[in-house]
Every structure is written in C-alpha cells, then in structure tokens.
Amino acid sequence: MFGWLKRGATRDRVAIDTALWSRATAPWPFMRGFTPDEEARLRALCERFIAAKQFSGTHGLAVTDVMQVEIAAQACVLVLELGDAWYDGWREIIVYPSQFMPEREIVDEAGVVHLTRDAMAGEAWLGGPVILSYEDVALSADEATRVAGYNVVIHEFAHKLDMRNGDANGSPPLHAAMSAAAWKRAFSEAYDDFCARVDAADRLPGARAQAALDALPLDPYASESAGEFFAVSSEAFFETPELLAPAYPAVYEQLRLFYRQDPLARINTGDRP
Ligand SMILES: [Zn+2]
C-alpha cells in the first residue's frame, strides 16, 4: 500500500507521481487555478512534507498514499509562499476514520471538574500532533456534501501556524513588513462585529435563527475565540474568498499579506468554476 509513494524516496523527500498528485488534488475546488510554477512548488513542498511527517491511522484506518497526499497538499497550500519550516518542530499526523470524542477534564469557575466528550473533526496540539477525522477531510472534496468554506485541514494547519509563537490566539508571527497594529485592528473589529451578528442570529426564533446563521460570511464557530476566528477566516480565505473579502476586507488584506497569496485573484482568472 505504501510502496507507490515510497518508491524513489530519499531521506528528505518522497516522490509523488503525476497520477497520484492529480487524483489527490483534483477534487478540491480551492486547489484549482494555480500557475504551473505554483503547482510544481506545491508538489515539491508536499514531497518534503510527507517525508518529514509521520502519518498514523486509528481504529484500523490505513492511511493510504492518496490520503497522505490529500492532507499534505491542502496543508502545504498555506505555506506555499512561506516555506515548510513553518511546520517544523512536530511530526505526527493522526487520522481517525470519522469524528472522535476525546475525554477532557474541564474545571469550572466553582472549581468543579467536569468530564466532557465532544465530537471533534480535528485538533492541533501545541508542539504535538495534528489530529484529523478523515470523514471530514473527504467531506470537503465531495460536490454533494461539501459546505463551501468548511475545510478541516486548512483549519487545523492554520492553528499550527498560529502556534509558531505560542497558543493559538489568532496572532501568528507576522512578517517584518507587516504591522502588528493593523493586524490587531482588522481582526478585533471583525471579530467583535461577527460575534454581534452571531448573537443577533441566535436571538431569532427557530428556523429564522438557522437561516441567519447560514447567511453569515463565516462559519459561526469563528465566534468561539480569536484563535478560532483566525482559523475559520483562513478556511474562508482559501475556499470562499469571494465571501470573506467583501464582508471583512481588512481581514482579507491581512491574510493576503500573511499568506502572501491572493486567492480572490486566483479564482477570478477563470480557471476555477
Ligand atoms: Zn479550531
């Protein structure tokens, strides 16, 4: 099963042939529209990424070559113009067949410890693994089931970039030419506005509340925290820039400077349906 990918492997990279590359990347709309140069660099990044990381499946799931390239390619889109050193310092990618329910102890304000089990599509640990539900990875590739702007791989790997300077708090290390004040202003204004819109939607009765939440430019989960707002905005930046840019232009601009990419221009080339 793993022979295909490992053939031609060196210590620093594994070879991904064209058939495997096409099969693993074609289903994702946001992966279309790259120039030949960008696509060649993305593929080379993936070849190094797969050599550097350790993929492991749980509950009997065998992480196939295609699955590895699917995950690697989406993760590497984020660092296409940053370099793979942004993913240094950790090694493991754990893939569950579907959503998982880790047991967690939460201490409330009264000091009472609660054991929680919430279903999760993905997790990123500071200095540790990225954990993904493959069912959720595949969900965003399927035309019939995909929810535009929902991408668990982009989400968790955006947290990994954010964690380059500590907790996932929505403030990743910025490039020298960027302004920390401009970043903070763009994100805090958008976050406050978004949380107010989610609160307003939640106050509506039943079906109208859901309709109002569905009409938001981002997944309501973005209102959880500044860290989640950055991760969800990153999903939208790459998957649905046509929704993010008009809703929160300053956030789009900061993400364009951070990722050094302009997905809105990419989809406007006409290469993408
Ligand atoms: Zn998250």
CSV table of C-alpha atoms in Angstrom, one decimal, residues 45-225:
chain,number,residue,atom,x,y,z
A,45,LEU,CA,6.6,21.1,-0.7
A,46,CYS,CA,4.3,18.0,-0.3
A,47,GLU,CA,7.1,15.6,-1.2
A,48,ARG,CA,9.2,17.1,1.6
A,49,PHE,CA,6.2,17.3,4.0
A,50,ILE,CA,5.3,13.6,3.6
A,51,ALA,CA,8.9,12.6,4.2
A,52,ALA,CA,9.1,14.8,7.3
A,53,LYS,CA,5.8,13.8,8.9
A,54,GLN,CA,4.6,10.6,10.4
A,55,PHE,CA,1.1,9.6,9.4
A,56,SER,CA,-0.8,7.1,11.5
A,57,GLY,CA,-4.4,5.8,11.4
A,58,THR,CA,-6.5,4.8,14.3
A,59,HIS,CA,-9.4,2.3,14.7
A,60,GLY,CA,-8.0,0.2,11.9
A,61,LEU,CA,-7.8,3.0,9.4
A,62,ALA,CA,-4.9,2.5,6.9
A,63,VAL,CA,-3.7,6.0,5.8
A,64,THR,CA,-3.2,5.4,2.1
A,65,ASP,CA,-0.8,7.2,-0.2
A,66,VAL,CA,-3.7,9.2,-1.7
A,67,MET,CA,-4.9,10.2,1.8
A,68,GLN,CA,-1.4,11.4,2.7
A,69,VAL,CA,-1.1,13.5,-0.4
A,70,GLU,CA,-4.6,14.9,0.0
A,71,ILE,CA,-3.8,16.0,3.5
A,72,ALA,CA,-0.3,17.2,2.6
A,73,ALA,CA,-1.4,19.2,-0.4
A,74,GLN,CA,-4.0,21.1,1.5
A,75,ALA,CA,-1.7,21.7,4.4
A,76,CYS,CA,1.1,22.9,2.1
A,77,VAL,CA,-1.2,25.4,0.3
A,78,LEU,CA,-1.0,27.5,3.5
A,79,VAL,CA,2.9,27.6,3.4
A,80,LEU,CA,3.3,27.8,-0.4
A,81,GLU,CA,4.8,31.2,-0.1
A,82,LEU,CA,6.1,30.8,3.5
A,83,GLY,CA,8.2,27.7,3.3
A,84,ASP,CA,7.8,24.3,5.0
A,85,ALA,CA,9.9,25.4,8.0
A,86,TRP,CA,6.7,26.9,9.3
A,87,TYR,CA,5.6,23.2,10.0
A,88,ASP,CA,8.9,22.3,11.8
A,89,GLY,CA,9.0,21.2,15.4
A,90,TRP,CA,6.4,18.4,15.4
A,91,ARG,CA,6.0,15.2,13.4
A,92,GLU,CA,2.8,13.3,13.9
A,93,ILE,CA,-0.5,13.4,11.9
A,94,ILE,CA,-3.1,11.1,13.4
A,95,VAL,CA,-6.1,10.2,11.2
A,96,TYR,CA,-9.3,9.0,12.7
A,97,PRO,CA,-11.9,7.3,10.4
A,98,SER,CA,-14.6,9.8,11.5
A,99,GLN,CA,-15.2,12.3,14.2
A,100,PHE,CA,-13.6,11.5,17.6
A,101,MET,CA,-14.7,12.1,21.2
A,102,PRO,CA,-11.7,12.7,23.4
A,103,GLU,CA,-12.3,12.7,27.1
A,104,ARG,CA,-11.4,16.1,28.7
A,105,GLU,CA,-11.5,17.3,32.2
A,106,ILE,CA,-12.7,20.9,32.4
A,107,VAL,CA,-12.6,22.9,35.7
A,108,ASP,CA,-15.5,25.3,36.0
A,109,GLU,CA,-15.5,28.6,37.9
A,110,ALA,CA,-16.6,26.9,41.1
A,111,GLY,CA,-13.6,24.6,40.9
A,112,VAL,CA,-15.7,21.6,39.9
A,113,VAL,CA,-14.1,19.2,37.4
A,114,HIS,CA,-16.3,18.0,34.6
A,115,LEU,CA,-15.5,15.2,32.2
A,116,THR,CA,-16.5,16.1,28.7
A,117,ARG,CA,-16.8,14.2,25.5
A,118,ASP,CA,-17.4,16.4,22.5
A,119,ALA,CA,-17.3,15.1,18.9
A,120,MET,CA,-14.4,16.7,17.1
A,121,ALA,CA,-13.4,16.9,13.4
A,122,GLY,CA,-9.8,17.9,14.1
A,123,GLU,CA,-7.3,19.1,16.7
A,124,ALA,CA,-3.9,20.7,16.6
A,125,TRP,CA,-1.6,20.4,19.7
A,126,LEU,CA,1.0,22.9,20.6
A,127,GLY,CA,4.3,21.2,19.8
A,128,GLY,CA,2.4,18.0,19.1
A,129,PRO,CA,0.3,16.2,16.6
A,130,VAL,CA,-2.4,17.3,14.2
A,131,ILE,CA,-5.4,15.0,14.5
A,132,LEU,CA,-8.0,14.8,11.7
A,133,SER,CA,-11.3,13.0,11.0
A,134,TYR,CA,-10.9,11.6,7.5
A,135,GLU,CA,-14.6,11.6,7.0
A,136,ASP,CA,-14.4,15.4,7.5
A,137,VAL,CA,-11.4,15.7,5.2
A,138,ALA,CA,-13.3,13.8,2.5
A,139,LEU,CA,-16.5,15.8,3.1
A,140,SER,CA,-15.0,19.0,1.6
A,141,ALA,CA,-14.0,17.1,-1.6
A,142,ASP,CA,-17.4,15.7,-2.4
A,143,GLU,CA,-19.5,18.0,-4.5
A,144,ALA,CA,-22.7,16.5,-3.0
A,145,THR,CA,-21.7,17.0,0.7
A,146,ARG,CA,-19.2,19.9,0.7
A,147,VAL,CA,-20.0,23.0,2.6
A,148,ALA,CA,-18.2,25.9,1.0
A,149,GLY,CA,-15.7,27.4,3.4
A,150,TYR,CA,-15.5,24.3,5.6
A,151,ASN,CA,-12.1,22.7,5.5
A,152,VAL,CA,-10.7,20.8,8.5
A,153,VAL,CA,-7.2,20.5,7.1
A,154,ILE,CA,-6.8,24.3,6.4
A,155,HIS,CA,-8.4,24.9,9.9
A,156,GLU,CA,-6.0,22.8,11.9
A,157,PHE,CA,-2.9,23.8,10.0
A,158,ALA,CA,-3.8,27.4,10.4
A,159,HIS,CA,-3.8,26.8,14.1
A,160,LYS,CA,-0.3,25.2,13.7
A,161,LEU,CA,1.0,28.5,12.0
A,162,ASP,CA,-0.7,30.5,14.8
A,163,MET,CA,1.2,28.3,17.4
A,164,ARG,CA,4.6,29.2,16.0
A,165,ASN,CA,4.7,31.8,18.8
A,166,GLY,CA,2.7,30.1,21.5
A,167,ASP,CA,-1.0,29.4,22.0
A,168,ALA,CA,-3.5,29.5,19.1
A,169,ASN,CA,-4.7,33.0,19.9
A,170,GLY,CA,-5.2,34.5,16.4
A,171,SER,CA,-1.8,36.2,16.5
A,172,PRO,CA,0.7,34.2,14.4
A,173,PRO,CA,4.2,35.6,13.9
A,174,LEU,CA,3.9,38.3,11.3
A,175,HIS,CA,6.4,39.1,8.5
A,176,ALA,CA,8.7,42.0,9.1
A,177,ALA,CA,6.9,44.2,6.6
A,178,MET,CA,3.6,43.7,8.3
A,179,SER,CA,2.1,45.9,11.0
A,180,ALA,CA,1.0,44.2,14.3
A,181,ALA,CA,-1.3,47.1,15.0
A,182,ALA,CA,-3.0,46.8,11.6
A,183,TRP,CA,-3.4,43.0,12.1
A,184,LYS,CA,-4.9,43.5,15.6
A,185,ARG,CA,-7.3,46.3,14.4
A,186,ALA,CA,-8.5,44.3,11.4
A,187,PHE,CA,-9.1,41.1,13.4
A,188,SER,CA,-10.5,42.6,16.6
A,189,GLU,CA,-13.0,44.8,14.7
A,190,ALA,CA,-14.1,41.9,12.5
A,191,TYR,CA,-14.3,39.5,15.5
A,192,ASP,CA,-16.5,41.9,17.5
A,193,ASP,CA,-18.8,42.5,14.5
A,194,PHE,CA,-19.0,38.8,13.8
A,195,CYS,CA,-19.8,37.9,17.4
A,196,ALA,CA,-22.6,40.5,17.4
A,197,ARG,CA,-24.0,39.1,14.3
A,198,VAL,CA,-24.0,35.5,15.7
A,199,ASP,CA,-25.6,36.8,18.9
A,200,ALA,CA,-28.3,38.6,16.9
A,201,ALA,CA,-29.0,35.5,14.8
A,202,ASP,CA,-29.2,33.3,18.0
A,203,ARG,CA,-31.9,35.6,19.4
A,204,LEU,CA,-34.2,34.9,16.4
A,205,PRO,CA,-36.8,32.2,16.7
A,206,GLY,CA,-36.0,28.7,15.4
A,207,ALA,CA,-35.8,28.4,11.7
A,208,ARG,CA,-35.0,32.1,11.2
A,209,ALA,CA,-32.0,31.8,13.6
A,210,GLN,CA,-30.6,29.0,11.4
A,211,ALA,CA,-31.3,30.9,8.2
A,212,ALA,CA,-29.5,34.0,9.7
A,213,LEU,CA,-26.5,31.8,10.8
A,214,ASP,CA,-26.3,30.2,7.3
A,215,ALA,CA,-26.2,33.6,5.7
A,216,LEU,CA,-23.1,34.7,7.7
A,217,PRO,CA,-19.9,35.0,5.7
A,218,LEU,CA,-18.1,32.6,8.1
A,219,ASP,CA,-18.9,29.5,10.0
A,220,PRO,CA,-20.4,30.7,13.3
A,221,TYR,CA,-17.7,28.6,15.1
A,222,ALA,CA,-15.4,31.6,14.3
A,223,SER,CA,-17.1,33.4,17.2
A,224,GLU,CA,-15.7,30.9,19.8
A,225,SER,CA,-12.4,32.8,20.3
